[in-house]
Short mmCIF file of C-alpha atoms and ligand atoms in Angstrom, two decimals:
data_model
loop_
_atom_site.label_atom_id
_atom_site.label_comp_id
_atom_site.label_asym_id
_atom_site.label_seq_id
_atom_site.Cartn_x
_atom_site.Cartn_y
_atom_site.Cartn_z
CA UNK E 99 72.34 110.18 117.86
CA UNK E 100 74.26 113.22 118.96
CA UNK E 101 75.11 116.45 116.49
CA UNK E 102 78.63 116.76 115.80
CA UNK E 103 80.95 119.63 113.92
CA UNK E 104 83.88 118.91 111.66
CA UNK E 105 85.88 119.29 108.86
CA UNK E 106 85.48 117.06 106.03
CA UNK E 107 87.07 116.33 102.48
CA UNK E 108 83.89 115.74 100.27
CA UNK E 109 85.98 113.95 96.98
CA UNK E 110 89.74 113.22 96.74
CA UNK E 111 90.07 116.77 94.98
CA UNK E 112 87.92 119.26 97.22
CA UNK E 113 89.88 121.17 100.12
CA UNK E 114 88.58 120.15 103.40
CA UNK E 115 85.46 122.10 104.41
CA UNK E 116 82.80 122.41 107.57
CA UNK E 117 80.47 119.06 108.09
CA UNK E 118 78.24 118.26 110.38
CA UNK E 119 77.33 114.72 110.69
CA UNK E 120 76.07 112.57 113.67
CA UNK E 121 77.70 110.30 116.52
CA UNK E 122 75.98 107.23 118.00
CA UNK E 123 74.37 107.78 121.58
CA UNK E 124 77.16 106.30 123.96
CA UNK E 125 76.27 102.78 124.71
CA UNK E 126 77.28 101.31 128.30
CA UNK E 127 80.76 100.40 127.57
CA UNK E 128 81.25 103.60 125.40
CA UNK E 129 83.42 106.96 126.59
CA UNK E 130 81.92 110.30 125.13
CA UNK E 131 84.98 112.46 124.55
CA UNK E 132 85.00 116.58 124.06
CA UNK E 133 88.19 116.56 121.62
CA UNK E 134 90.75 119.37 122.36
CA UNK E 135 93.28 118.78 119.93
CA UNK E 136 93.90 116.76 116.91
CA UNK E 137 97.26 116.21 115.34
CA UNK E 138 97.57 116.58 111.42
CA UNK E 139 99.31 112.93 110.38
CA UNK E 140 100.78 112.77 106.45
CA UNK E 141 98.42 109.48 106.41
CA UNK E 142 95.33 112.19 106.63
CA UNK E 143 96.54 113.92 103.32
CA UNK E 144 96.96 110.38 101.95
CA UNK E 145 93.75 109.59 102.58
CA UNK E 146 92.25 112.54 101.67
CA UNK E 147 93.26 112.80 98.38
CA UNK E 148 92.72 108.91 97.65
CA UNK E 149 96.38 108.29 97.00
CA UNK E 150 96.26 104.72 98.26
CA UNK E 151 92.66 104.00 96.76
CA UNK E 152 89.56 102.83 98.14
CA UNK E 153 88.90 105.85 100.33
CA UNK E 154 85.44 106.74 101.60
CA UNK E 155 83.88 110.08 101.28
CA UNK E 156 82.70 112.16 102.86
CA UNK E 157 85.91 111.55 105.09
CA UNK E 158 86.62 113.46 108.34
CA UNK E 159 90.23 112.63 108.97
CA UNK E 160 92.19 112.72 112.08
CA UNK E 161 93.49 109.93 114.22
CA UNK E 162 95.51 111.87 116.59
CA UNK E 163 92.92 112.64 119.19
CA UNK E 164 93.54 113.90 122.96
CA UNK E 165 90.53 115.23 124.63
CA UNK E 166 88.58 115.15 127.92
CA UNK E 167 86.01 112.60 128.87
CA UNK E 168 82.37 113.85 128.64
CA UNK E 169 80.49 111.38 129.94
CA UNK E 170 80.82 107.43 130.44
CA UNK E 171 78.43 104.94 130.00
CA UNK E 172 77.18 102.51 132.80
CA UNK E 173 79.38 99.46 132.43
CA UNK E 174 82.51 101.87 131.97
CA UNK E 175 85.50 100.71 134.66
CA UNK E 176 88.65 102.35 133.33
CA UNK E 177 87.42 106.25 132.84
CA UNK E 178 85.63 108.59 134.81
CA UNK E 179 83.94 112.14 133.83
CA UNK E 180 86.92 114.90 133.46
CA UNK E 181 89.85 112.19 132.43
CA UNK E 182 92.40 113.25 130.02
CA UNK E 183 92.51 110.68 127.05
CA UNK E 184 93.40 109.65 123.67
CA UNK E 185 92.28 107.96 120.58
CA UNK E 186 94.68 106.74 118.47
CA UNK E 187 94.26 105.39 114.53
CA UNK E 188 91.76 102.19 115.96
CA UNK E 189 87.96 101.99 117.67
CA UNK E 190 87.63 98.62 117.31
CA UNK E 191 88.44 94.88 116.33
CA UNK E 192 87.06 91.72 116.08
CA UNK E 193 88.79 90.93 119.55
CA UNK E 194 88.98 87.44 119.07
CA UNK E 195 91.58 86.43 116.43
CA UNK E 196 94.53 85.34 117.93
CA UNK E 197 96.24 88.96 116.78
CA UNK E 198 93.66 90.61 118.85
CA UNK E 199 93.84 88.36 121.74
CA UNK E 200 97.79 88.90 121.85
CA UNK E 201 96.90 92.80 121.63
CA UNK E 202 97.74 93.45 118.36
CA UNK E 203 94.58 94.52 117.12
CA UNK E 204 96.19 96.46 113.93
CA UNK E 205 96.78 93.32 112.65
CA UNK E 206 93.20 92.10 113.42
CA UNK E 207 92.43 88.84 110.94
CA UNK E 208 89.22 90.46 110.00
CA UNK E 209 91.02 94.05 109.70
CA UNK E 210 90.45 96.62 113.12
CA UNK E 211 88.02 99.33 112.80
CA UNK E 212 90.08 102.20 111.69
CA UNK E 213 89.20 105.67 113.37
CA UNK E 214 88.41 107.50 110.28
CA UNK E 215 88.03 106.17 106.35
CA UNK E 216 86.48 102.62 107.70
CA UNK E 217 83.36 101.20 108.34
CA UNK E 218 82.33 100.19 112.08
CA UNK E 219 81.84 96.46 112.86
CA UNK E 220 78.51 96.57 111.33
CA UNK E 221 80.28 96.59 107.93
CA UNK E 222 78.16 99.50 106.86
CA UNK E 223 78.26 102.73 109.32
CA UNK E 224 81.14 104.93 107.90
CA UNK E 225 83.73 106.08 110.82
CA UNK E 226 84.63 109.61 111.35
CA UNK E 227 87.57 111.17 112.75
CA UNK E 228 89.26 113.54 114.87
CA UNK E 229 88.47 116.45 112.87
CA UNK E 230 85.80 117.28 115.23
CA UNK E 231 84.23 118.27 118.05
CA UNK E 232 83.67 115.12 120.13
CA UNK E 233 83.72 111.44 119.62
CA UNK E 234 82.17 108.09 121.07
CA UNK E 235 84.21 105.17 121.39
CA UNK E 236 84.53 101.85 123.43
CA UNK E 237 86.62 102.06 126.65
CA UNK E 238 88.72 99.39 125.29
CA UNK E 239 90.11 101.49 122.40
CA UNK E 240 90.36 104.58 124.57
CA UNK E 241 93.95 105.73 125.97
CA UNK E 242 95.16 107.51 129.16
CA UNK E 243 97.00 110.16 128.53
CA UNK E 244 99.47 110.67 131.70
CA UNK E 245 98.46 113.73 133.92
CA UNK E 246 102.14 115.38 133.53
CA UNK E 247 101.49 115.61 129.90
CA UNK E 248 99.79 118.82 128.11
CA UNK E 249 96.99 117.47 125.73
CA UNK E 250 98.30 119.43 122.85
CA UNK E 251 101.77 118.06 122.62
CA UNK E 252 100.30 114.67 123.66
CA UNK E 253 97.92 114.24 120.78
CA UNK E 254 100.57 113.22 117.94
CA UNK E 255 101.85 110.28 120.19
CA UNK E 256 98.88 108.92 119.43
CA UNK E 257 99.95 108.06 115.77
CA UNK E 258 103.34 109.36 115.30
CA UNK E 259 104.32 108.52 118.90
CA UNK E 260 103.35 104.59 118.63
CA UNK E 261 104.31 103.89 114.84
CA UNK E 262 108.12 104.68 115.73
CA UNK E 263 107.77 103.27 119.58
CA UNK E 264 106.37 99.87 118.45
CA UNK E 265 109.25 99.23 116.01
CA UNK E 266 111.99 100.39 118.05
CA UNK E 267 111.06 98.20 120.90
CA UNK E 268 110.23 95.10 118.48
CA UNK E 269 113.31 95.28 117.09
CA UNK E 270 115.35 96.05 120.10
CA UNK E 271 116.19 99.56 120.17
CA UNK E 272 118.07 100.38 123.34
CA UNK E 273 121.77 101.02 124.61
CA UNK E 274 124.79 99.87 122.71
CA UNK E 275 122.50 100.23 119.44
CA UNK E 276 122.91 102.47 116.40
CA UNK E 277 119.72 103.53 115.17
CA UNK E 278 118.84 105.30 112.10
CA UNK E 279 115.94 107.44 111.55
CA UNK E 280 114.86 108.54 107.72
CA UNK E 281 113.01 111.77 107.12
CA UNK E 282 112.43 114.32 110.32
CA UNK E 283 108.63 114.89 110.36
CA UNK E 284 106.11 113.98 112.33
CA UNK E 285 107.07 110.45 112.65
CA UNK E 286 110.81 110.81 112.45
CA UNK E 287 110.95 113.24 115.24
CA UNK E 288 109.13 111.09 117.59
CA UNK E 289 111.65 108.17 116.39
CA UNK E 290 114.60 110.42 117.39
CA UNK E 291 112.99 111.22 120.88
CA UNK E 292 112.12 107.75 121.88
CA UNK E 293 114.78 106.00 120.55
CA UNK E 294 117.13 108.39 122.43
CA UNK E 295 115.44 107.83 125.28
CA UNK E 296 115.75 104.11 124.88
CA UNK E 297 119.49 104.51 125.08
CA UNK E 298 120.15 103.99 121.55
CA UNK E 299 122.55 106.32 119.79
CA UNK E 300 120.54 107.68 116.72
CA UNK E 301 121.54 109.30 113.22
CA UNK E 302 118.93 111.55 111.34
CA UNK E 303 119.01 110.67 107.46
CA UNK E 304 117.24 113.94 106.43
CA UNK E 305 117.40 115.52 102.71
CA UNK E 306 119.12 118.69 103.91
CA UNK E 307 120.83 119.97 106.75
CA UNK E 308 118.11 122.52 107.95
CA UNK E 309 116.87 120.76 110.53
CA UNK E 310 120.20 119.44 111.83
CA UNK E 311 119.90 121.73 115.09
CA UNK E 312 116.57 120.58 116.06
CA UNK E 313 117.75 116.96 115.60
CA UNK E 314 120.35 117.51 117.90
CA UNK E 315 117.90 119.06 120.81
CA UNK E 316 115.69 115.95 120.12
CA UNK E 317 118.28 113.61 120.90
CA UNK E 318 120.10 112.67 117.95
CA UNK E 319 124.34 112.43 117.89
CA UNK E 320 124.66 112.41 114.04
CA UNK E 321 122.81 114.24 111.33
CA UNK E 322 123.53 113.73 107.62
CA UNK E 323 121.89 115.12 104.29
CA UNK E 324 120.88 112.41 101.73
CA UNK E 325 120.85 114.72 99.17
CA UNK E 326 124.99 114.88 99.75
CA UNK E 327 125.87 111.48 97.52
CA UNK E 328 129.06 111.25 100.08
CA UNK E 329 126.44 110.37 102.83
CA UNK E 330 125.91 107.02 101.43
CA UNK E 331 129.80 106.18 101.01
CA UNK E 332 130.59 107.30 105.00
CA UNK E 333 127.58 105.45 106.28
CA UNK E 334 128.25 101.90 104.46
CA UNK E 335 127.31 99.20 107.45
CA UNK E 336 126.82 101.52 110.22
CA UNK E 337 123.73 100.84 111.64
CA UNK E 338 121.73 97.74 113.74
CA UNK E 339 118.20 99.32 112.97
CA UNK E 340 117.01 101.68 110.00
CA UNK E 341 113.43 103.27 110.14
CA UNK E 342 112.09 104.94 107.13
CA UNK E 343 109.35 107.26 107.99
CA UNK E 344 109.58 108.68 104.18
CA UNK E 345 106.00 109.38 102.75
CA UNK E 346 107.66 109.76 99.28
CA UNK E 347 109.57 106.89 96.69
CA UNK E 348 112.89 106.36 98.09
CA UNK E 349 116.46 104.39 96.56
CA UNK E 350 115.42 101.21 99.34
CA UNK E 351 118.66 99.76 97.30
CA UNK E 352 120.99 102.33 98.87
CA UNK E 353 119.86 102.71 102.19
CA UNK E 354 119.94 98.83 102.83
CA UNK E 355 123.49 99.19 102.33
CA UNK E 356 123.90 101.36 105.49
CA UNK E 357 122.91 98.50 107.63
CA UNK E 358 125.18 95.93 109.56
CA UNK E 359 125.26 92.70 108.47
CA UNK E 360 121.85 90.80 109.98
CA UNK E 361 120.47 93.82 110.47
CA UNK E 362 116.68 95.57 109.71
CA UNK E 363 115.28 98.43 107.98
CA UNK E 364 111.75 98.81 108.71
CA UNK E 365 109.33 100.87 106.57
CA UNK E 366 106.47 102.76 108.12
CA UNK E 367 106.21 105.35 105.62
CA UNK E 368 103.64 104.55 102.62
CA UNK E 369 104.32 106.00 99.48
CA UNK E 370 101.97 106.33 96.47
CA UNK E 371 103.57 103.76 94.28
CA UNK E 372 105.76 100.67 94.88
CA UNK E 373 109.59 100.50 95.09
CA UNK E 374 111.69 98.82 93.30
CA UNK E 375 114.89 97.22 95.25
CA UNK E 376 117.90 95.17 94.14
CA UNK E 377 118.26 91.74 96.02
CA UNK E 378 122.10 92.19 96.34
CA UNK E 379 122.43 94.61 99.39
CA UNK E 380 119.80 91.90 101.46
CA UNK E 381 121.96 88.88 100.02
CA UNK E 382 125.65 90.65 100.54
CA UNK E 383 124.87 91.03 104.34
CA UNK E 384 122.07 88.91 105.25
CA UNK E 385 119.99 91.83 105.91
CA UNK E 386 116.38 92.20 106.19
CA UNK E 387 113.66 94.68 104.51
CA UNK E 388 110.54 94.74 106.92
CA UNK E 389 107.34 96.72 107.86
CA UNK E 390 104.95 98.07 110.82
CA UNK E 391 102.05 99.32 111.53
CA UNK E 392 101.14 101.48 114.45
CA UNK E 393 100.71 99.58 117.44
CA UNK E 394 98.33 97.51 119.57
CA UNK E 395 96.16 99.10 122.40
CA UNK E 396 98.32 97.41 125.26
CA UNK E 397 101.53 98.93 123.59
CA UNK E 398 99.96 102.36 123.41
CA UNK E 399 99.16 102.74 126.38
CA UNK E 400 102.88 101.69 127.50
CA UNK E 401 104.43 104.11 124.89
CA UNK E 402 102.13 106.99 126.63
CA UNK E 403 103.65 105.93 130.35
CA UNK E 404 106.74 105.81 129.05
CA UNK E 405 106.58 109.81 127.42
CA UNK E 406 104.92 110.30 130.95
CA UNK E 407 108.04 109.09 132.59
CA UNK E 408 110.42 110.65 130.42
CA UNK E 409 108.40 114.11 129.97
CA UNK E 410 108.45 113.31 125.88
CA UNK E 411 106.13 115.27 123.84
CA UNK E 412 105.71 116.44 120.44
CA UNK E 413 106.90 119.16 119.05
CA UNK E 414 103.71 121.07 117.51
CA UNK E 415 102.57 124.29 115.61
CA UNK E 416 98.87 124.96 116.90
CA UNK E 417 96.29 125.73 114.04
CA UNK E 418 92.87 126.63 114.13
CA UNK E 419 91.09 124.62 111.81
CA UNK E 420 90.43 126.57 108.85
CA UNK E 421 93.94 126.70 108.22
CA UNK E 422 94.21 122.97 107.99
CA UNK E 423 94.28 122.78 103.80
CA UNK E 424 97.16 125.06 104.13
CA UNK E 425 99.01 122.96 107.01
CA UNK E 426 98.61 120.24 104.41
CA UNK E 427 100.50 122.20 101.52
CA UNK E 428 103.00 122.92 103.93
CA UNK E 429 103.52 119.21 105.05
CA UNK E 430 103.81 118.43 101.34
CA UNK E 431 106.79 120.89 101.12
CA UNK E 432 108.63 119.43 104.07
CA UNK E 433 107.63 122.75 105.99
CA UNK E 434 106.74 121.41 109.32
CA UNK E 435 107.93 121.41 112.68
CA UNK E 436 107.00 118.72 113.52
CA UNK E 437 103.28 118.28 113.80
CA UNK E 438 100.30 120.89 112.94
CA UNK E 439 97.81 120.13 115.88
CA UNK E 440 94.45 121.64 115.30
CA UNK E 441 93.06 123.48 118.27
CA UNK E 442 89.57 122.45 118.40
CA UNK E 443 88.11 125.60 119.90
CA UNK E 444 88.73 126.86 116.73
CA UNK E 445 85.86 125.05 115.45
CA UNK E 446 82.66 126.76 115.54
P1 NAP M 799 105.55 114.06 107.49
O1 NAP M 799 105.64 114.80 108.71
O2 NAP M 799 105.66 114.97 106.23
O3 NAP M 799 107.47 113.57 107.32
C1 NAP M 799 108.05 113.22 106.37
C2 NAP M 799 109.46 113.30 105.95
O4 NAP M 799 109.60 112.14 105.04
C3 NAP M 799 109.46 114.67 105.91
O5 NAP M 799 109.51 115.59 106.98
C4 NAP M 799 110.80 115.09 105.15
O6 NAP M 799 111.74 114.97 106.04
C5 NAP M 799 110.94 113.38 104.48
N1 NAP M 799 110.57 113.44 102.86
C6 NAP M 799 109.27 113.82 102.49
N2 NAP M 799 109.31 114.02 100.99
C7 NAP M 799 110.77 113.32 100.74
C8 NAP M 799 111.22 112.96 99.43
N3 NAP M 799 110.53 113.14 98.04
N4 NAP M 799 112.58 112.09 99.55
C9 NAP M 799 113.02 112.29 100.67
N5 NAP M 799 112.46 112.47 102.16
C10 NAP M 799 111.10 112.94 101.90
O7 NAP M 799 104.69 112.99 107.57
P2 NAP M 799 104.18 112.06 108.64
O8 NAP M 799 103.03 111.99 109.40
O9 NAP M 799 105.65 111.75 109.43
O10 NAP M 799 104.32 110.50 107.94
C11 NAP M 799 105.39 110.04 107.30
C12 NAP M 799 104.80 108.51 106.57
O11 NAP M 799 104.26 107.50 107.47
C13 NAP M 799 103.31 108.98 105.93
O12 NAP M 799 103.47 108.43 104.52
C14 NAP M 799 102.43 108.31 106.43
O13 NAP M 799 101.16 108.21 105.49
C15 NAP M 799 102.85 107.19 107.06
N6 NAP M 799 102.41 106.55 108.35
C16 NAP M 799 102.81 105.21 108.22
C17 NAP M 799 102.36 104.80 109.65
C18 NAP M 799 102.17 103.14 109.95
O14 NAP M 799 101.83 102.76 111.00
N7 NAP M 799 103.18 102.78 109.46
C19 NAP M 799 101.40 105.55 110.62
C20 NAP M 799 101.48 106.99 110.44
C21 NAP M 799 102.06 107.25 109.35
P3 NAP M 799 113.15 115.57 105.99
O15 NAP M 799 112.75 117.14 105.74
O16 NAP M 799 114.17 115.15 107.40
O17 NAP M 799 113.86 114.77 104.64
ZN1 ZN M 800 98.60 108.65 111.27
ZN1 ZN M 801 90.89 90.46 115.34
#
């Protein structure tokens, strides 16, 4: 077992604080990674505060991990010492069910092993995430970060990036498509960059116009405030695809009416409570409402390679780990431009 330093939430009510724990010794198929940076995803807050239920404490959050390979097991083929690598939301899965075989490990029949707030395949060893100085992961769940991308700005690609890339690809984002991204936070800003790099005409639907210039710089062609009621009248039947990244309840019925006929709204944001919808906007335009969870390992690598090719990374604000609780409060106020990333050199 090797000694690891991190930050953990001891209960749903306590702030994150220093925590030391052990990781397994690397086995033949494992890669040991020195974590350099870890992004802060809104899901870290939902889970550290047990907003979705079933949280396992103590919890070391973090699933936007970027680092450098420190050592590899004897059977490891894909990585060598010194490679720049990433780990996202999953560290294992059953590897046998039809989803796993198809590269959709996030939908594993038996449930994938999530990077934190989960249990290893043995069903009893808790997983601890990336707010820590090192991690040991099977090579099949490690990703290669393209050499031209800096590690700090790439860490958010491992969750925010793939969570938008996967539905954009699945629902055929591309030239000629009008795509709306709801919420310009960590996920949303990656959605704007990715969808515009795929060739779509992108609209941002944000609560206010405060982030307008940023949205245009990221590639959006249009930007509307959802606090302005006229927005919903103006944009009736406008979009081929809407991706909703908002972490709070929304009036989904109003957003559905912004879709063209036969088009989809995809939910990736996960609020604490259920949200009611009226069937009319679905019925009146043969529209559909869907959801999407991160992306599989193969697709995550494809996304990283796409970002390498198009030079896409996240807009970040780097913090030392002792500022993590403050960062959580700022995320909750939508005061993030556009992802906090923890510099793990600050962990001592
Ligand atoms: P984030 O950085 O906090 O961004 C969320 C954005 O939503 C905010 O920046 C804000 O954008 C908007 N927003 C917040 N509160 C709102 C409200 N009350 N009404 C309307 N808009 C509001 O969070 P994130 O890290 O992008 O994560 C977003 C959600 O996705 C979270 O619920 C997270 O758990 C979930 N998630 C899902 C997956 C998946 O696989 N499906 C993966 C990762 C995260 P504006 O300021 O522009 O309005
Ligand atoms: Zn996440
Ligand atoms: Zn499986």
